[in-house]
PDB file of C-alpha atoms in Angstrom:
ATOM      1  CA  MET A   1     -16.934   7.871 -13.664  1.00 40.00           C
ATOM      2  CA  VAL A   2     -19.489   8.471 -16.416  1.00 41.00           C
ATOM      3  CA  ALA A   3     -21.585  11.595 -16.958  1.00 42.00           C
ATOM      4  CA  HIS A   4     -25.100  11.603 -18.386  1.00 43.00           C
ATOM      5  CA  SER A   5     -25.909  14.785 -20.220  1.00 40.00           C
ATOM      6  CA  GLY A   6     -29.390  16.154 -20.444  1.00 42.00           C
ATOM      7  CA  GLN A   7     -31.270  19.244 -21.446  1.00 41.00           C
ATOM      8  CA  ASN A   8     -30.658  20.940 -18.103  1.00 42.00           C
ATOM      9  CA  GLY A   9     -27.062  19.857 -17.615  1.00 51.00           C
ATOM     10  CA  VAL A  10     -25.094  16.816 -16.622  1.00 68.00           C
ATOM     11  CA  TRP A  11     -25.791  14.299 -13.872  1.00 85.00           C
ATOM     12  CA  PRO A  12     -22.544  12.572 -12.909  1.00 82.00           C
ATOM     13  CA  GLU A  13     -22.546   8.791 -12.604  1.00 71.00           C
ATOM     14  CA  VAL A  14     -20.925   7.531  -9.436  1.00 66.00           C
ATOM     15  CA  ARG A  15     -21.762   3.834  -9.327  1.00 63.00           C
ATOM     16  CA  TRP A  16     -18.653   1.750  -8.997  1.00 60.00           C
ATOM     17  CA  GLY A  17     -19.952  -1.701  -8.092  1.00 61.00           C
ATOM     18  CA  ASP A  18     -21.765  -4.377 -10.051  1.00 61.00           C
ATOM     19  CA  ALA A  19     -25.528  -4.329  -9.546  1.00 62.00           C
ATOM     20  CA  GLY A  20     -25.808  -7.781 -11.164  1.00 67.00           C
ATOM     21  CA  SER A  21     -23.229  -9.585  -9.016  1.00 67.00           C
ATOM     22  CA  VAL A  22     -24.060 -12.437  -6.633  1.00 72.00           C
ATOM     23  CA  PHE A  23     -22.967 -10.179  -3.772  1.00 67.00           C
ATOM     24  CA  SER A  24     -25.314  -7.419  -4.933  1.00 65.00           C
ATOM     25  CA  ARG A  25     -28.273  -9.771  -5.300  1.00 70.00           C
ATOM     26  CA  THR A  26     -27.627 -11.216  -1.820  1.00 73.00           C
ATOM     27  CA  VAL A  27     -27.371  -7.783  -0.169  1.00 70.00           C
ATOM     28  CA  THR A  28     -30.525  -6.630  -1.991  1.00 69.00           C
ATOM     29  CA  ALA A  29     -32.440  -9.714  -0.831  1.00 72.00           C
ATOM     30  CA  VAL A  30     -31.374  -9.117   2.787  1.00 73.00           C
ATOM     31  CA  ALA A  31     -32.177  -5.376   2.531  1.00 71.00           C
ATOM     32  CA  ALA A  32     -35.758  -6.243   1.540  1.00 70.00           C
ATOM     33  CA  THR A  33     -36.344  -7.938   4.913  1.00 77.00           C
ATOM     34  CA  ARG A  34     -37.279  -6.216   8.172  1.00 79.00           C
ATOM     35  CA  ILE A  35     -33.891  -7.127   9.640  1.00 81.00           C
ATOM     36  CA  GLY A  36     -32.161  -5.755   6.547  1.00 75.00           C
ATOM     37  CA  SER A  37     -34.125  -2.515   6.833  1.00 72.00           C
ATOM     38  CA  TRP A  38     -33.093  -2.230  10.480  1.00 78.00           C
ATOM     39  CA  LEU A  39     -29.441  -2.815   9.569  1.00 74.00           C
ATOM     40  CA  ALA A  40     -29.647  -0.214   6.802  1.00 71.00           C
ATOM     41  CA  ARG A  41     -31.168   2.403   9.124  1.00 71.00           C
ATOM     42  CA  HIS A  42     -28.585   1.777  11.820  1.00 71.00           C
ATOM     43  CA  GLY A  43     -25.690   1.746   9.338  1.00 70.00           C
ATOM     44  CA  ALA A  44     -26.900   4.932   7.657  1.00 68.00           C
ATOM     45  CA  GLY A  45     -24.931   7.156  10.030  1.00 70.00           C
ATOM     46  CA  LEU A  46     -21.631   5.549   9.048  1.00 73.00           C
ATOM     47  CA  ASP A  47     -22.572   5.620   5.372  1.00 71.00           C
ATOM     48  CA  ARG A  48     -23.573   9.291   5.642  1.00 70.00           C
ATOM     49  CA  ARG A  49     -20.150  10.125   7.138  1.00 74.00           C
ATOM     50  CA  ILE A  50     -18.376   8.261   4.312  1.00 74.00           C
ATOM     51  CA  LEU A  51     -20.501   9.960   1.650  1.00 75.00           C
ATOM     52  CA  VAL A  52     -20.019  13.427   3.140  1.00 74.00           C
ATOM     53  CA  ARG A  53     -16.276  12.952   3.665  1.00 77.00           C
ATOM     54  CA  THR A  54     -15.840  11.791   0.030  1.00 73.00           C
ATOM     55  CA  ASN A  55     -18.290  14.376  -1.401  1.00 74.00           C
ATOM     56  CA  GLY A  56     -20.623  11.685  -2.659  1.00 71.00           C
ATOM     57  CA  ARG A  57     -17.895   9.610  -4.329  1.00 68.00           C
ATOM     58  CA  ARG A  58     -17.868   6.549  -2.032  1.00 70.00           C
ATOM     59  CA  THR A  59     -20.435   4.646  -0.009  1.00 69.00           C
ATOM     60  CA  ILE A  60     -20.835   1.413   1.916  1.00 65.00           C
ATOM     61  CA  LEU A  61     -23.307   0.393  -0.795  1.00 63.00           C
ATOM     62  CA  GLY A  62     -20.798   1.029  -3.586  1.00 61.00           C
ATOM     63  CA  PRO A  63     -19.869  -2.631  -4.125  1.00 56.00           C
ATOM     64  CA  ILE A  64     -23.507  -3.468  -4.958  1.00 58.00           C
ATOM     65  CA  GLY A  65     -23.760  -0.713  -7.562  1.00 58.00           C
ATOM     66  CA  ALA A  66     -26.468   1.249  -5.738  1.00 69.00           C
ATOM     67  CA  PRO A  67     -26.939   4.740  -7.204  1.00 79.00           C
ATOM     68  CA  LEU A  68     -26.652   7.131  -4.261  1.00 80.00           C
ATOM     69  CA  LEU A  69     -26.713  10.881  -3.873  1.00 87.00           C
ATOM     70  CA  LEU A  70     -26.607  13.277  -0.970  1.00 89.00           C
ATOM     71  CA  LEU A  71     -29.747  15.397  -0.776  1.00 95.00           C
ATOM     72  CA  VAL A  72     -29.168  18.720   0.996  1.00 95.00           C
ATOM     73  CA  THR A  73     -32.458  20.244   2.148  1.00 97.00           C
ATOM     74  CA  ILE A  74     -33.364  23.190   4.354  1.00 97.00           C
ATOM     75  CA  GLY A  75     -35.084  22.065   7.559  1.00 97.00           C
ATOM     76  CA  ARG A  76     -38.673  23.298   7.624  1.00 95.00           C
ATOM     77  CA  LYS A  77     -38.488  23.972  11.378  1.00 95.00           C
ATOM     78  CA  THR A  78     -34.788  24.720  11.911  1.00 95.00           C
ATOM     79  CA  SER A  79     -33.871  26.407   8.597  1.00 95.00           C
ATOM     80  CA  ARG A  80     -30.572  24.491   8.840  1.00 96.00           C
ATOM     81  CA  ARG A  81     -29.040  22.545   5.960  1.00 96.00           C
ATOM     82  CA  ILE A  82     -29.662  18.810   6.402  1.00 93.00           C
ATOM     83  CA  THR A  83     -27.814  16.171   4.370  1.00 91.00           C
ATOM     84  CA  THR A  84     -29.462  12.815   3.649  1.00 89.00           C
ATOM     85  CA  PRO A  85     -28.081   9.927   1.557  1.00 86.00           C
ATOM     86  CA  LEU A  86     -30.690   8.517  -0.834  1.00 87.00           C
ATOM     87  CA  VAL A  87     -30.963   5.936  -3.577  1.00 85.00           C
ATOM     88  CA  TYR A  88     -32.146   7.484  -6.828  1.00 89.00           C
ATOM     89  CA  MET A  89     -33.352   6.428 -10.256  1.00 90.00           C
ATOM     90  CA  ARG A  90     -32.610   8.283 -13.485  1.00 90.00           C
ATOM     91  CA  GLU A  91     -35.404   9.392 -15.782  1.00 90.00           C
ATOM     92  CA  ALA A  92     -34.228  11.388 -18.813  1.00 88.00           C
ATOM     93  CA  ASP A  93     -33.044  14.765 -17.455  1.00 91.00           C
ATOM     94  CA  ARG A  94     -34.367  14.111 -13.940  1.00 94.00           C
ATOM     95  CA  LEU A  95     -33.549  12.029 -10.917  1.00 95.00           C
ATOM     96  CA  LEU A  96     -36.348  10.314  -8.978  1.00 95.00           C
ATOM     97  CA  ILE A  97     -36.277   9.739  -5.214  1.00 95.00           C
ATOM     98  CA  VAL A  98     -38.874   8.067  -2.995  1.00 94.00           C
ATOM     99  CA  GLY A  99     -39.720   8.485   0.690  1.00 93.00           C
ATOM    100  CA  THR A 100     -39.785   4.860   1.835  1.00 88.00           C
ATOM    101  CA  ASN A 101     -37.789   5.589   5.011  1.00 86.00           C
ATOM    102  CA  GLY A 102     -36.368   2.086   4.962  1.00 79.00           C
ATOM    103  CA  GLY A 103     -39.805   0.504   5.118  1.00 79.00           C
ATOM    104  CA  LEU A 104     -41.025   2.426   8.182  1.00 80.00           C
ATOM    105  CA  GLN A 105     -44.627   3.560   8.574  1.00 86.00           C
ATOM    106  CA  ARG A 106     -43.672   7.227   8.949  1.00 90.00           C
ATOM    107  CA  PRO A 107     -42.284   9.242   6.055  1.00 92.00           C
ATOM    108  CA  PRO A 108     -38.697  10.491   6.282  1.00 93.00           C
ATOM    109  CA  ASN A 109     -38.115  14.067   7.463  1.00 94.00           C
ATOM    110  CA  TRP A 110     -36.586  15.131   4.143  1.00 96.00           C
ATOM    111  CA  VAL A 111     -40.044  14.792   2.530  1.00 97.00           C
ATOM    112  CA  ALA A 112     -41.552  17.572   4.663  1.00 97.00           C
ATOM    113  CA  ASN A 113     -38.396  19.642   4.145  1.00 97.00           C
ATOM    114  CA  LEU A 114     -38.667  19.370   0.338  1.00 97.00           C
ATOM    115  CA  ARG A 115     -42.369  20.180   0.421  1.00 97.00           C
ATOM    116  CA  ALA A 116     -41.614  23.326   2.432  1.00 97.00           C
ATOM    117  CA  HIS A 117     -38.459  24.269   0.478  1.00 97.00           C
ATOM    118  CA  PRO A 118     -38.362  22.572  -2.967  1.00 98.00           C
ATOM    119  CA  GLU A 119     -35.118  24.306  -3.920  1.00 97.00           C
ATOM    120  CA  ALA A 120     -32.287  22.171  -2.590  1.00 97.00           C
ATOM    121  CA  ASP A 121     -28.970  20.642  -3.661  1.00 97.00           C
ATOM    122  CA  VAL A 122     -27.645  17.193  -4.430  1.00 95.00           C
ATOM    123  CA  ILE A 123     -24.044  16.131  -4.096  1.00 90.00           C
ATOM    124  CA  MET A 124     -22.837  13.539  -6.585  1.00 88.00           C
ATOM    125  CA  ALA A 125     -19.290  12.615  -7.592  1.00 82.00           C
ATOM    126  CA  GLY A 126     -17.852  15.557  -5.680  1.00 83.00           C
ATOM    127  CA  ARG A 127     -20.180  18.112  -7.321  1.00 89.00           C
ATOM    128  CA  GLN A 128     -22.876  20.119  -5.593  1.00 92.00           C
ATOM    129  CA  ILE A 129     -25.774  20.553  -7.999  1.00 94.00           C
ATOM    130  CA  PRO A 130     -28.655  22.987  -7.331  1.00 97.00           C
ATOM    131  CA  ILE A 131     -32.035  21.329  -7.902  1.00 97.00           C
ATOM    132  CA  THR A 132     -35.744  21.965  -7.722  1.00 97.00           C
ATOM    133  CA  ALA A 133     -37.903  19.122  -6.437  1.00 98.00           C
ATOM    134  CA  CYS A 134     -41.383  18.451  -7.776  1.00 97.00           C
ATOM    135  CA  GLU A 135     -43.625  15.887  -6.100  1.00 98.00           C
ATOM    136  CA  ILE A 136     -45.170  13.299  -8.433  1.00 97.00           C
ATOM    137  CA  PHE A 137     -48.742  12.048  -7.897  1.00 97.00           C
ATOM    138  CA  GLY A 138     -51.353   9.651  -9.292  1.00 95.00           C
ATOM    139  CA  ARG A 139     -50.815   7.603 -12.418  1.00 95.00           C
ATOM    140  CA  ASP A 140     -47.490   9.293 -13.125  1.00 95.00           C
ATOM    141  CA  LYS A 141     -46.201   8.083  -9.759  1.00 94.00           C
ATOM    142  CA  ASP A 142     -47.713   4.592 -10.165  1.00 92.00           C
ATOM    143  CA  LYS A 143     -46.057   4.168 -13.566  1.00 92.00           C
ATOM    144  CA  ARG A 144     -42.667   5.177 -12.165  1.00 92.00           C
ATOM    145  CA  PHE A 145     -43.058   2.883  -9.144  1.00 88.00           C
ATOM    146  CA  HIS A 146     -43.406  -0.080 -11.511  1.00 87.00           C
ATOM    147  CA  VAL A 147     -40.104   0.846 -13.163  1.00 87.00           C
ATOM    148  CA  LEU A 148     -38.491   1.360  -9.750  1.00 84.00           C
ATOM    149  CA  ILE A 149     -39.700  -2.029  -8.501  1.00 83.00           C
ATOM    150  CA  ASP A 150     -38.382  -3.722 -11.638  1.00 80.00           C
ATOM    151  CA  SER A 151     -34.976  -2.140 -11.039  1.00 75.00           C
ATOM    152  CA  SER A 152     -34.819  -2.923  -7.296  1.00 75.00           C
ATOM    153  CA  PRO A 153     -36.885  -5.578  -5.496  1.00 72.00           C
ATOM    154  CA  VAL A 154     -36.252  -3.793  -2.176  1.00 77.00           C
ATOM    155  CA  PHE A 155     -38.881  -1.237  -3.156  1.00 79.00           C
ATOM    156  CA  ALA A 156     -41.440  -3.989  -3.825  1.00 80.00           C
ATOM    157  CA  ALA A 157     -40.901  -5.258  -0.264  1.00 79.00           C
ATOM    158  CA  TYR A 158     -41.294  -1.728   1.115  1.00 81.00           C
ATOM    159  CA  LEU A 159     -44.552  -1.232  -0.819  1.00 82.00           C
ATOM    160  CA  ARG A 160     -45.976  -4.448   0.636  1.00 82.00           C
ATOM    161  CA  ARG A 161     -44.938  -3.486   4.165  1.00 82.00           C
ATOM    162  CA  ILE A 162     -45.809   0.229   4.291  1.00 85.00           C
ATOM    163  CA  GLN A 163     -49.434   1.183   4.927  1.00 88.00           C
ATOM    164  CA  ARG A 164     -49.125   4.829   3.871  1.00 91.00           C
ATOM    165  CA  ASP A 165     -48.707   6.830   0.711  1.00 91.00           C
ATOM    166  CA  ILE A 166     -45.058   6.775  -0.369  1.00 92.00           C
ATOM    167  CA  PRO A 167     -44.030  10.164  -1.729  1.00 96.00           C
ATOM    168  CA  MET A 168     -41.977  10.425  -4.913  1.00 96.00           C
ATOM    169  CA  PHE A 169     -40.083  13.478  -6.140  1.00 97.00           C
ATOM    170  CA  ALA A 170     -38.482  14.390  -9.449  1.00 97.00           C
ATOM    171  CA  LEU A 171     -35.290  16.416  -9.102  1.00 97.00           C
ATOM    172  CA  GLU A 172     -34.380  18.784 -11.911  1.00 96.00           C
ATOM    173  CA  GLN A 173     -31.248  20.876 -12.151  1.00 95.00           C
ATOM    174  CA  ARG A 174     -31.893  24.544 -11.459  1.00 92.00           C
ATOM    175  CA  ARG A 175     -30.772  27.047 -14.022  1.00 77.00           C
ATOM    176  CA  GLY A 176     -28.919  30.215 -13.147  1.00 62.00           C
ATOM    177  CA  ARG A 177     -26.654  28.814 -10.455  1.00 56.00           C
ATOM    178  CA  ARG A 178     -23.617  26.830 -11.485  1.00 54.00           C
ATOM    179  CA  SER A 179     -22.870  23.556  -9.829  1.00 53.00           C
ATOM    180  CA  GLY A 180     -19.535  23.185  -8.174  1.00 58.00           C
ATOM    181  CA  SER A 181     -17.600  21.775  -5.292  1.00 53.00           C
ATOM    182  CA  PRO A 182     -19.686  21.094  -2.178  1.00 57.00           C
ATOM    183  CA  HIS A 183     -17.245  23.273  -0.257  1.00 52.00           C
ATOM    184  CA  SER A 184     -17.351  26.318  -2.549  1.00 48.00           C
TER     185      SER A 184
END
């Protein structure tokens, strides 16, 4: 496991597969299809259980080298903690996440939760890290989408298929609260 240090702290690296392998390219190509999106949505429950049980250390998508985190938000209606596995992209001291919802026309629930309560947590490599989410708009978002599409063709397929604005958030580590075990 590798750690990336930044101005606000350290983001652990938890990828353990090979993003350039034939297997990875095949899975990514299938995931970009409607059937692949359906399979991903219906397999998400199992993957969520694996991620939660291993504190963000293991995932079904591990062999393809997908960077995954667990986003822990506060429900805007329920005020309960809700855990969602998400693919992320690194950008300097921040992590970027996007609300594609597997290519569906409606945004995922975590988007509304982050808008209502931008202070949340991520779990990566067994560490719970307090974060603040900031939504990205306009040219800043467009520029980052190009980088995201270059890194994963699945997002290009989602952009072609989705007829709505796709929200993007930057996650920055919050100061003042130490990160630790998800169970502390």
